[in-house]
Coordinates of C-alpha atoms in Angstrom, one line a residue:
X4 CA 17.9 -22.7 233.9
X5 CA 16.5 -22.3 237.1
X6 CA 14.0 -24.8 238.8
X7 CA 12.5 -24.0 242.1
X8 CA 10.5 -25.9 244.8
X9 CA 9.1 -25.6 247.8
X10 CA 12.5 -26.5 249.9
X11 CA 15.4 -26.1 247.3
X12 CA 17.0 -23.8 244.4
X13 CA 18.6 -25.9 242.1
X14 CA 21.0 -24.2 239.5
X15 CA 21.8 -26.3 236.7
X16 CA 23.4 -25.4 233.6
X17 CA 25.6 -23.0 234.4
X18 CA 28.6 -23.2 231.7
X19 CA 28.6 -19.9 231.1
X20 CA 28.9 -18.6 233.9
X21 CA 32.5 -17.6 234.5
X22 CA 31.7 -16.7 238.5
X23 CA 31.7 -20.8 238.8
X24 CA 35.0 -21.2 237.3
X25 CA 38.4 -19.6 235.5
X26 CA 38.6 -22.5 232.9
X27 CA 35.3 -22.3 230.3
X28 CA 36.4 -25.8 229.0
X29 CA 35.9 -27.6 232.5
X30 CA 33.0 -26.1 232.9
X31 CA 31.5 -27.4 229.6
X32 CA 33.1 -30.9 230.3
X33 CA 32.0 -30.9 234.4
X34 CA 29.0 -29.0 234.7
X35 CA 28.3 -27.6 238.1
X36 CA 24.8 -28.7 239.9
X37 CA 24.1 -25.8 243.1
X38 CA 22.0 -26.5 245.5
X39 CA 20.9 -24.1 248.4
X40 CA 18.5 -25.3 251.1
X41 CA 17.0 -22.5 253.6
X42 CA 17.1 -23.3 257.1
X43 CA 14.7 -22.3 259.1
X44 CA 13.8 -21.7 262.9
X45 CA 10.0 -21.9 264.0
X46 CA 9.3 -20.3 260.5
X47 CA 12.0 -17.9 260.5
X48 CA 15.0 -18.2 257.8
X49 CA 18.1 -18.0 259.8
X50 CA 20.9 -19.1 257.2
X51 CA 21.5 -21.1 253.6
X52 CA 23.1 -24.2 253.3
X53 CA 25.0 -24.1 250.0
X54 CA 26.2 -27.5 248.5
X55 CA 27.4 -27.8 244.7
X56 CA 28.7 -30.8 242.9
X57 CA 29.9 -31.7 239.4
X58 CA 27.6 -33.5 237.3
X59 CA 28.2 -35.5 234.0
X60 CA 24.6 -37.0 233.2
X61 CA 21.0 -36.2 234.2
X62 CA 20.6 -39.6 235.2
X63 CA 23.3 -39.3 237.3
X64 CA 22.4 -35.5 238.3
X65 CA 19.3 -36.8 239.5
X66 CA 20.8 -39.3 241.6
X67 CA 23.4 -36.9 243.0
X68 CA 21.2 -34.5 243.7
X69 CA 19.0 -36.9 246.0
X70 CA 22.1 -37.5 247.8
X71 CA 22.8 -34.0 247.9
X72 CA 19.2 -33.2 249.9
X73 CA 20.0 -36.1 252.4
X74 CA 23.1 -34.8 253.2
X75 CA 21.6 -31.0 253.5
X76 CA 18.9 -32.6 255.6
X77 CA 21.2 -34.0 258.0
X78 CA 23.1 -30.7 258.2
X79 CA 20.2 -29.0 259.0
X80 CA 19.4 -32.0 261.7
X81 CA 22.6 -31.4 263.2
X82 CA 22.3 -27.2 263.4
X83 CA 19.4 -28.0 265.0
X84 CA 20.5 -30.8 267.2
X85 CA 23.1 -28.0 268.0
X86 CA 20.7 -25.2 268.4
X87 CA 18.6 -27.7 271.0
X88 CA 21.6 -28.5 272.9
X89 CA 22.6 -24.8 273.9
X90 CA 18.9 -24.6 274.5
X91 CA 19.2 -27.3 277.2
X92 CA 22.4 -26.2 278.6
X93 CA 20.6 -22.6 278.9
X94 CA 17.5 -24.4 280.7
X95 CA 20.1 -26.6 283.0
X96 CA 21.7 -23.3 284.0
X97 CA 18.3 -21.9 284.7
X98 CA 17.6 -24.7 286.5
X99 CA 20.6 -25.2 289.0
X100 CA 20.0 -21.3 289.4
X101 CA 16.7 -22.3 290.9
X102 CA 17.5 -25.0 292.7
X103 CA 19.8 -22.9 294.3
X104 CA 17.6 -20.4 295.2
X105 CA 15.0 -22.4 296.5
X106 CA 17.5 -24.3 298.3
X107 CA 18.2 -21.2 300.3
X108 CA 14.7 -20.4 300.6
X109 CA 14.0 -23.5 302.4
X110 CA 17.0 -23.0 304.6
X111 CA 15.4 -19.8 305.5
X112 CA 12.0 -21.1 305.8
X113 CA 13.8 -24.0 308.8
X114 CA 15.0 -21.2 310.5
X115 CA 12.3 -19.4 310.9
X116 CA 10.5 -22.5 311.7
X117 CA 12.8 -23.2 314.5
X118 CA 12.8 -19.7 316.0
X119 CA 8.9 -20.1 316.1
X120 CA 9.5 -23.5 317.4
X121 CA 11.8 -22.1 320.3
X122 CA 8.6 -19.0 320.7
X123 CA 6.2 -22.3 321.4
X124 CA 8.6 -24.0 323.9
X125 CA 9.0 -20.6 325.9
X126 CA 5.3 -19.9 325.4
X127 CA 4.4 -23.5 327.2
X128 CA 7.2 -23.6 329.7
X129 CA 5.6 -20.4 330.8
X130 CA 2.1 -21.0 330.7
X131 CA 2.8 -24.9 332.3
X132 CA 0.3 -25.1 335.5
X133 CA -0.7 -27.8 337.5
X134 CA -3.1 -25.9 339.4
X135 CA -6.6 -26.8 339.1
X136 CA -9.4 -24.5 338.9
X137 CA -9.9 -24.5 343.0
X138 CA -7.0 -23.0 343.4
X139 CA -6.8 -20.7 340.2
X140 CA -7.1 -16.8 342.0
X141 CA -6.4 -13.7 340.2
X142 CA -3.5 -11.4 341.2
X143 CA -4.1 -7.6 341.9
X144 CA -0.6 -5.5 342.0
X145 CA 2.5 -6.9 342.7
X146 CA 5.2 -9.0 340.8
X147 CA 3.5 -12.9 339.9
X148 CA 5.0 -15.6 341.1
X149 CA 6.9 -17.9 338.7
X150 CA 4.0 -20.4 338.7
X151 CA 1.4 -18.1 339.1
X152 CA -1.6 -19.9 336.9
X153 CA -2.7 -15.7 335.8
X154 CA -0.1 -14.5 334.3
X155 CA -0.6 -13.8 330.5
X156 CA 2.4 -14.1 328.0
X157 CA 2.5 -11.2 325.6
X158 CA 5.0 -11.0 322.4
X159 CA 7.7 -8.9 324.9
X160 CA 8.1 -12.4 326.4
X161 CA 9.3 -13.9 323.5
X162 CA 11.3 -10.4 322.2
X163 CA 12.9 -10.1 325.5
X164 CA 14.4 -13.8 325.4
X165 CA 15.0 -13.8 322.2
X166 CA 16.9 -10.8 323.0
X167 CA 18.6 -11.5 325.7
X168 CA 19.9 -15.1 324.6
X169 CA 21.7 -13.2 321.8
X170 CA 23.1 -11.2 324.3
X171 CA 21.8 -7.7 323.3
X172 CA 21.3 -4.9 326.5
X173 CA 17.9 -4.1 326.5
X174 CA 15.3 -1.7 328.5
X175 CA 11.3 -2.0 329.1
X176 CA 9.9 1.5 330.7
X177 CA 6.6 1.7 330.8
X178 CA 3.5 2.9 333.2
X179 CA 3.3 1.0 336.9
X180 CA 1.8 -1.9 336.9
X181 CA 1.8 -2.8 333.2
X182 CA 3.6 -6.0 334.4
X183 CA 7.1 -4.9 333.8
X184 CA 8.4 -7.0 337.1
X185 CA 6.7 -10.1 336.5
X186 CA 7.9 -9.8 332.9
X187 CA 11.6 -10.1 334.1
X188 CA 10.8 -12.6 336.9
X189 CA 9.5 -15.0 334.3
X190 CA 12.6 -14.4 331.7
X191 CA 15.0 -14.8 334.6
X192 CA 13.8 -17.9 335.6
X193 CA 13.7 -19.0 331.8
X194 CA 17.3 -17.7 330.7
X195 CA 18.6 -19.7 334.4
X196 CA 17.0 -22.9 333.0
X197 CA 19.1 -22.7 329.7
X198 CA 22.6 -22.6 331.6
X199 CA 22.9 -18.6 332.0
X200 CA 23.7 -16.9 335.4
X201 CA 21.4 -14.5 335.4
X202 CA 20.4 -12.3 338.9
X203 CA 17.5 -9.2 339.4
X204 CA 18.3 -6.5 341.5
X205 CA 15.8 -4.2 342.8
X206 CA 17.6 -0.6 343.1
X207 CA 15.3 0.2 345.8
X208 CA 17.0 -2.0 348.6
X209 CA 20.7 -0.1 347.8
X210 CA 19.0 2.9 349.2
X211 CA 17.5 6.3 348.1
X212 CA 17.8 10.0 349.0
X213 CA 20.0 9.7 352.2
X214 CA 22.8 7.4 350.6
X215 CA 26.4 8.8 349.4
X216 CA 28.0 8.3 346.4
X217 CA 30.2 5.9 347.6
X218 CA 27.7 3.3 350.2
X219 CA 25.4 3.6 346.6
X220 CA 28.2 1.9 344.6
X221 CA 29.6 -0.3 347.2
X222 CA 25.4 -1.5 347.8
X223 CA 25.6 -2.1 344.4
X224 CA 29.0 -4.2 343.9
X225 CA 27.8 -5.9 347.5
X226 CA 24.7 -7.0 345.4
X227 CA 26.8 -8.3 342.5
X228 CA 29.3 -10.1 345.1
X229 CA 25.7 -11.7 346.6
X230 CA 23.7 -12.5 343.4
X231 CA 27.0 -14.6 341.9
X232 CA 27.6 -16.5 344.6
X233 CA 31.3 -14.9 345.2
X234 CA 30.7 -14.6 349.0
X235 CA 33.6 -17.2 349.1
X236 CA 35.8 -16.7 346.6
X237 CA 36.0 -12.8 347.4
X238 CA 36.5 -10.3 350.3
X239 CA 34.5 -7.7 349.1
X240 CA 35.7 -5.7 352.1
X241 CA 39.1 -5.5 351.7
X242 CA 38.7 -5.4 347.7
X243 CA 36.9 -2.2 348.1
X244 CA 38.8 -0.6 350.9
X245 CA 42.6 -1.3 348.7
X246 CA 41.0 1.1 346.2
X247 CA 39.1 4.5 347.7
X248 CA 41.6 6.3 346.2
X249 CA 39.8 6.0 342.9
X250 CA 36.6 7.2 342.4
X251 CA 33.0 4.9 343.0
X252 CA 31.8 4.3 339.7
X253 CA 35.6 3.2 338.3
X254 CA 35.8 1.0 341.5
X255 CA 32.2 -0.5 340.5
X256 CA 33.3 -1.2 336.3
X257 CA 37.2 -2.7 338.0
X258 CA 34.8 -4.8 340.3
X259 CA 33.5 -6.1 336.9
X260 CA 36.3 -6.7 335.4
X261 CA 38.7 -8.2 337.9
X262 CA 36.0 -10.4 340.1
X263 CA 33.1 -10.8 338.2
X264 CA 34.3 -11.5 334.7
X265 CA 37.2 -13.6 336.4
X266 CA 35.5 -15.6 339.0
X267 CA 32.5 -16.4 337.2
X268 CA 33.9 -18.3 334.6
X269 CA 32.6 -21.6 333.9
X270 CA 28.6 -23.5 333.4
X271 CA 28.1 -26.9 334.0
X272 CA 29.5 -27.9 330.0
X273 CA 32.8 -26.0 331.2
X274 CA 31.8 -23.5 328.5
X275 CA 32.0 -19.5 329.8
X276 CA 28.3 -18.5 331.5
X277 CA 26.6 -15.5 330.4
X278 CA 25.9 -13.2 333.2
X279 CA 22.6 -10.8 333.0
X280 CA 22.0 -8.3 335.5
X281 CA 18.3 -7.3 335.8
X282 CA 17.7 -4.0 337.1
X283 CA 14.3 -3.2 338.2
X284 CA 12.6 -0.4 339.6
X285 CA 15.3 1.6 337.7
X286 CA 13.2 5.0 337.7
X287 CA 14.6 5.2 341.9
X288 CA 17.9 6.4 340.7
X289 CA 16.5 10.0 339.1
X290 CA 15.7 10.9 343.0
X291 CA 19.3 10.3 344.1
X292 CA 21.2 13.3 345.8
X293 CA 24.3 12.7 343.7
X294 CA 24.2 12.8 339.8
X295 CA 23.6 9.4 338.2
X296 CA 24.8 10.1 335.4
X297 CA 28.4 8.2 335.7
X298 CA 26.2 4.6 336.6
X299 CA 24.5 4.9 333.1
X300 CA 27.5 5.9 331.3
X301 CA 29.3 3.2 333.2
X302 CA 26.6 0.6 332.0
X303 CA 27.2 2.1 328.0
X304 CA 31.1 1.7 328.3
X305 CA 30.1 -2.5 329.5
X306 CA 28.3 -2.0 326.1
X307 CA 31.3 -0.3 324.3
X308 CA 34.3 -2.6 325.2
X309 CA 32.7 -5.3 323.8
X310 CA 34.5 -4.1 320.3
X311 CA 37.9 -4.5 322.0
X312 CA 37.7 -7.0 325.1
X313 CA 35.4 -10.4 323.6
X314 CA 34.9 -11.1 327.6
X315 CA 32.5 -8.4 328.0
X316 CA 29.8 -9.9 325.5
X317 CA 29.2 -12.4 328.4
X318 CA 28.0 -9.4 330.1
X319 CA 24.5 -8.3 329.7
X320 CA 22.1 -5.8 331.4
X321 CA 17.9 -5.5 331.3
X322 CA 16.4 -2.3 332.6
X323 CA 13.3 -2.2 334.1
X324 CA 11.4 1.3 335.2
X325 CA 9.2 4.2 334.8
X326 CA 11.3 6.0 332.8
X327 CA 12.7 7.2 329.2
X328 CA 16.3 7.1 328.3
X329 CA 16.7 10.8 327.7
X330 CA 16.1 10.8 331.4
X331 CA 18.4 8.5 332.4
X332 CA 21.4 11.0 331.3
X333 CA 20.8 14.5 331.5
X334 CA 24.3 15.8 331.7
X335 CA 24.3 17.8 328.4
X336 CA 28.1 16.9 328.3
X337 CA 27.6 13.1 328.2
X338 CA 26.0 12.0 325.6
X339 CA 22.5 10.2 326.8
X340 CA 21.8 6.5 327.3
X341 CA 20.9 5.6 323.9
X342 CA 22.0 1.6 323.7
X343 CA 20.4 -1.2 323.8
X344 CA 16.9 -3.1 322.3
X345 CA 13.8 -1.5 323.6
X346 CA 10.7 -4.0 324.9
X347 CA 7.8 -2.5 323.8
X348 CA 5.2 -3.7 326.3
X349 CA 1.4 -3.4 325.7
X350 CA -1.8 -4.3 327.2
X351 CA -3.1 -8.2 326.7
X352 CA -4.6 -8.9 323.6
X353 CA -7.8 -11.2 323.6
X354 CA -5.7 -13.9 322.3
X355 CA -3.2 -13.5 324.9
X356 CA -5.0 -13.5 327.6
X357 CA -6.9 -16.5 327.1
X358 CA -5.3 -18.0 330.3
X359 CA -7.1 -15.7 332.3
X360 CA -10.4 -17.1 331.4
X361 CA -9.4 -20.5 333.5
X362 CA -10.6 -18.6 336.6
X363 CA -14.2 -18.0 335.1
X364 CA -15.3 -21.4 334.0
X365 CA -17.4 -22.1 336.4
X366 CA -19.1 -18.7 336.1
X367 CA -19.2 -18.1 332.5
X368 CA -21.4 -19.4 329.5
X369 CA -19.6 -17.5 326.7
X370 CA -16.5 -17.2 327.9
X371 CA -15.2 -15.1 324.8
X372 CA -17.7 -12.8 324.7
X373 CA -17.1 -11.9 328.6
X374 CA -13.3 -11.7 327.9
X375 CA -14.2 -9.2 324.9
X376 CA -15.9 -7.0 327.0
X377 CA -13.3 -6.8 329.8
X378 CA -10.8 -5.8 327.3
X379 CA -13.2 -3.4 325.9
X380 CA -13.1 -1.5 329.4
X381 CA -9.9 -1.9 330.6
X382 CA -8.3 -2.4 327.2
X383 CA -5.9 -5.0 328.6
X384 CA -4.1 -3.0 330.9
X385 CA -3.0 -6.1 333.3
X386 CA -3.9 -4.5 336.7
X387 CA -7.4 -3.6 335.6
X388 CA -7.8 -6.5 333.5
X389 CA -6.9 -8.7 337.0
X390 CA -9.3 -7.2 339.1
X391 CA -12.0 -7.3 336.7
X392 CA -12.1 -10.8 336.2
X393 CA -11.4 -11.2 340.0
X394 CA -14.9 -9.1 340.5
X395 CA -16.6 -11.3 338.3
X396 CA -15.3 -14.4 340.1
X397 CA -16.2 -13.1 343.0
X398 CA -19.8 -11.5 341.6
X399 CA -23.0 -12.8 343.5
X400 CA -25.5 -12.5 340.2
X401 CA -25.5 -14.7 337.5
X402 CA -23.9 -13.4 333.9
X403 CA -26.9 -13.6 331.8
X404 CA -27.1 -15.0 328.4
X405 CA -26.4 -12.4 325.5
X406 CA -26.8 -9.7 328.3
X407 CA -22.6 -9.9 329.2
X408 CA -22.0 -6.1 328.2
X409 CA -24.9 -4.9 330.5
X410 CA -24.4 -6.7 333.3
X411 CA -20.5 -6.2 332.8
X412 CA -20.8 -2.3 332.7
X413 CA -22.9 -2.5 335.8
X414 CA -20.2 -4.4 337.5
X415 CA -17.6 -1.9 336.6
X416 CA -19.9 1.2 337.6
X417 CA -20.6 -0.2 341.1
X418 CA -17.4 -1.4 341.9
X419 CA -14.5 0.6 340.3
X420 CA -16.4 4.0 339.0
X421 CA -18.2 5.5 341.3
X422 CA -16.6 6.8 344.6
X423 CA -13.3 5.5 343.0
X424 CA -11.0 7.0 345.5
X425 CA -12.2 5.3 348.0
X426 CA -12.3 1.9 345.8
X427 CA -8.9 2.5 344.6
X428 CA -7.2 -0.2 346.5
X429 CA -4.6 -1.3 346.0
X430 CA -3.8 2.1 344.8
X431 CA -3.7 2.5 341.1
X432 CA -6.0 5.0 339.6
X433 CA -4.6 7.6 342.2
X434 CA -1.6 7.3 341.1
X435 CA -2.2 8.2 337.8
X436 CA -3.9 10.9 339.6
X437 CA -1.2 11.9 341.7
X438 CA 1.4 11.8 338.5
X439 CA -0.5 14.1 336.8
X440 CA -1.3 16.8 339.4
X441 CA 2.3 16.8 341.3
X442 CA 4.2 16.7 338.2
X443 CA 6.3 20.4 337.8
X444 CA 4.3 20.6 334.4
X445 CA 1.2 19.4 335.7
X446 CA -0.6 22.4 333.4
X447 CA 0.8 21.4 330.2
X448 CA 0.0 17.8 331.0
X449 CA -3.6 18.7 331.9
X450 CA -3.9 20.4 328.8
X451 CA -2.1 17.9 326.5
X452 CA -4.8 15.8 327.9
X453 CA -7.8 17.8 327.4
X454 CA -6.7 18.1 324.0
X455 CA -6.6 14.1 323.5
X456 CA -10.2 13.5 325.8
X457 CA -11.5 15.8 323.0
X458 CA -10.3 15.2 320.5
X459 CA -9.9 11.4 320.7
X460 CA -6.0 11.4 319.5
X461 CA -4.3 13.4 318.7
X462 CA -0.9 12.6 316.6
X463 CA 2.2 11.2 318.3
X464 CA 4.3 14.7 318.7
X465 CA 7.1 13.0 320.9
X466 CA 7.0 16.0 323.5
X467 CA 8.0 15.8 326.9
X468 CA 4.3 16.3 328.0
X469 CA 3.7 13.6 326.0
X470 CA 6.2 11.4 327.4
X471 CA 5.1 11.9 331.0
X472 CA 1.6 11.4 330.0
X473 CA 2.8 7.9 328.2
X474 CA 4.6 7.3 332.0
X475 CA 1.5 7.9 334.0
X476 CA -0.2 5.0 331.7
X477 CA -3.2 7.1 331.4
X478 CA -2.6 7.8 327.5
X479 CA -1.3 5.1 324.6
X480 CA 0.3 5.4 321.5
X481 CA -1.3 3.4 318.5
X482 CA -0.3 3.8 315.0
X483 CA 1.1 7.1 315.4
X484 CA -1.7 8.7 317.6
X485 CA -2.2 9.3 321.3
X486 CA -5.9 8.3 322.7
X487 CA -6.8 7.5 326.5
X488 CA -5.8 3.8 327.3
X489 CA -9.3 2.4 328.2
X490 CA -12.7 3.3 329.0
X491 CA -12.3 3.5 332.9
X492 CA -9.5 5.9 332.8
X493 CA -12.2 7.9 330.1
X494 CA -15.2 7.7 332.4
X495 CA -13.2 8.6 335.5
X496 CA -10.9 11.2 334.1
X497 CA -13.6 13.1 332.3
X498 CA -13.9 16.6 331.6
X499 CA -15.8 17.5 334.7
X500 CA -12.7 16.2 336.6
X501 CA -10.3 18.7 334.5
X502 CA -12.6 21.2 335.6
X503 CA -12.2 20.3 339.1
X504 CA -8.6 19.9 338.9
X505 CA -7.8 22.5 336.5
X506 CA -10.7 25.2 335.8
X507 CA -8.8 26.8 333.0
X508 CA -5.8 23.8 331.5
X509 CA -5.0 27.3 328.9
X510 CA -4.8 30.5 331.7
X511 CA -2.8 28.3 334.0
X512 CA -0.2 27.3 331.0
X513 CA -0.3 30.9 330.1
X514 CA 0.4 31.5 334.0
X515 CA 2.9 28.9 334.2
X516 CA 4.9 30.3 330.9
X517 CA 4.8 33.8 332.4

């Protein structure tokens, strides 16, 4: 006799049935009452509940059986309660797991906003000026002075010190007078001010063709003993003279070791100083009458012993030149100078070279529509870009409102374009000029760049003509193409000058391969 309900099965009745029991007489006497209650999960049946009792009257069957459903009701309350609770220990671990991760992504997020914090003290230390606009005056050629109110702060400011404080060797060649000296000059003077001992030696006062082997190395070590203020503590004299039985360059890296990672031991918080050696104009070295080739590899091996003496990682070099570093080595049995962090450094971006627009105030109305159109000519290559603004300073005619481009591209013609050699000064586009037409591949250069004037770019093939091309600063690379740098280098080196200089760029490369 089966009854049935919404929420139960109850089974009464069943004294027949010998699956309930063995004994057919207790079953008659105790009838059994069954009753199964589904349990469900967000309308799913998951499980029964099974609860049987014996019953001896209806009266009291009913009443049993009411207690029965409470007590299945408050089974199925406490599966549940149970079901909720690994729920909630699932969400807690979910939840730590989070917090976790955003815990670490906010430590990330401090870092990164304390490195750009350290980028904006750097970038105001170095554009600090307390010049006023009298006395603001553009710089053409040369290395800027540290206060100099015109020099423009590029990102290879910040990824040279950034560099440099974690102690990494690193190298900037570029073009001339794409600001490479001023670059370090400014650095130096930053990395001094945080406790370093940093010194910048210029390679052209050791010496050039006419120099041995030996006065090169000894100029160099003397410059070391100088820069370090070891004039004192040391007799470079003697030093030197106890060991010319051993060649130069192992007396230069013992110098290193025994004086200079010795003596200069200690900043003013008696922690050990770092010591970076600048070395500009670099490029000098390649027209040496001895190979060169043991300085580099000397510089590497300061590099190298890092991994087994700690002392050397207070040791840290910055090139500085017109070079590339497969040039720097080119004994095929040594392998080439291929250490360090390269500083890529470009032309000024409008951005950037806000600074330079200080000069101009009393002669511009729109000031950045005038500094647009000078980087449109000279595409913020810093000597042009200096003398262009120094020519509008200095113009007698009156920049006229939304007529900037025209009376900007009549400046340029008159004063940089036409008769430029005799304009040239101080020297710059002639020596481009000169690179390109004294160079032993002058051909294949000359044809490499009639190929890019043509063409407009051509993609980046990583030749040696295009290297030497890079080096003369006439061409750039951007995103993975070669194209002429700016507009003055385009109007002046046009095609009718590779005619003049080269009537056929192809039968003299054939020539020159023959």
């Amino acid at each position: 006799n089966v009854q049935r309900t919404r929420e139960t099965v109850v089974v009464k009745d069943a004294t027949h049935d010998s699956r309930f029991t063995k004994d057919p007489y207790l079953v008659k006497k105790h009838p059994k009452s069954i009753l199964c209650l589904p349990i469900l999960d967000r309308g799913q049946f998951i499980g029964l509940l099974y609860l049987e009792n014996n019953l001896t009257t209806d009266a009291f069957t009913r009443d049993r059986l009411e207690v029965l459903k409470i007590l299945s009701a408050q089974a199925a309350i406490s599966i549940e309660n149970s079901r909720l609770y690994e729920q909630l220990e699932d969400y807690s671990r979910t939840l730590e797991q989070k917090v976790s991760e955003r815990t670490q992504e906010l430590s990330q997020t401090l870092d990164v906003l304390k490195a750009t914090q350290a980028e904006l003290i750097l970038e105001n230390n170095l554009l600090r000026s307390d010049e006023g606009a009298e006395g603001f005056d553009y710089q053409i050629g040369g290395s800027l002075d540290v206060g100099s109110p015109t020099y423009v702060v590029r990102s290879a400011d910040r990824h040279l010190y950034q560099a440099m404080r974690a102690g990494e060797f690193c190298y900037t060649f570029n073009a001339r007078q794409m600001g490479k000296s001023s670059l370090m000059v400014r650095i130096l003077k930053q990395l001094q001010e945080d406790g370093d001992r940093c010194i910048a030696i210029d390679l052209t006062r050791i010496g050039g063709e006419n120099v041995t082997s030996d006065q090169w190395y000894k100029g160099f070590a003397v410059e070391l003993w100088r820069g370090f203020g070891l004039l004192r503590k040391v007799k470079l004299k003697a030093w030197w003279a106890d060991r010319l039985d051993i060649p130069a360059p192992q007396r230069l890296i013992h110098f290193i070791e025994e004086v200079l990672l010795v003596e200069v031991k200690k900043t003013e918080s008696d922690e050990p100083a770092k010591m970076i050696i600048f070395l500009d104009e670099i490029d000098c070295t390649l027209s040496l009458n001895f190979p060169v080739n043991d300085f580099f590899a000397l510089i590497r091996s300061c590099y190298n012993q890092r991994a087994i003496d700690p002392n050397y990682k207070r040791l840290t070099f910055a090139l500085f030149g017109v070079a590339t570093p497969s040039t720097l080595i080119t004994d095929p049995q040594k392998t080439p100078f291929n250490i360090g962090h390269p500083i890529h450094l470009e032309g000024f971006k409008a951005n950037e070279a806000q600074p330079l627009l200080y000069g101009l105030a009393d002669k511009v109305n729109n000031p950045q529509t005038i500094l647009r159109e000078i980087i449109g000519w000279t595409g913020g290559q810093p000597f042009l870009t200096q003398k262009v603004c120094n020519l509008i300073r200095n113009a007698k005619s009156e920049i006229p409102i939304n007529g900037e481009a025209q009376w900007l591209a009549e400046l340029v013609r008159e004063n940089i374009l036409e008769n430029w050699e005799i304009k040239d000064d101080p020297e710059h586009l002639k020596t481009i000029r000169d690179r390109l037409l004294k160079s032993p591949r002058s051909a294949r250069l000359l044809e490499l760049y009639r190929q890019i004037l043509t063409r407009k770019s051509v993609v980046v093939a990583d030749s040696p003509e295009e290297k030497e091309l890079l080096l003369s600063g006439l061409v750039v690379r951007q995103e993975g193409r070669v194209k002429v740098n700016n507009r003055i280098y385009e109007s002046i080196f046009d095609r009718h000058w590779l005619e003049e200089n080269n009537q056929s760029p192809v039968g003299a490369l054939r020539a020159e391969n023959s």
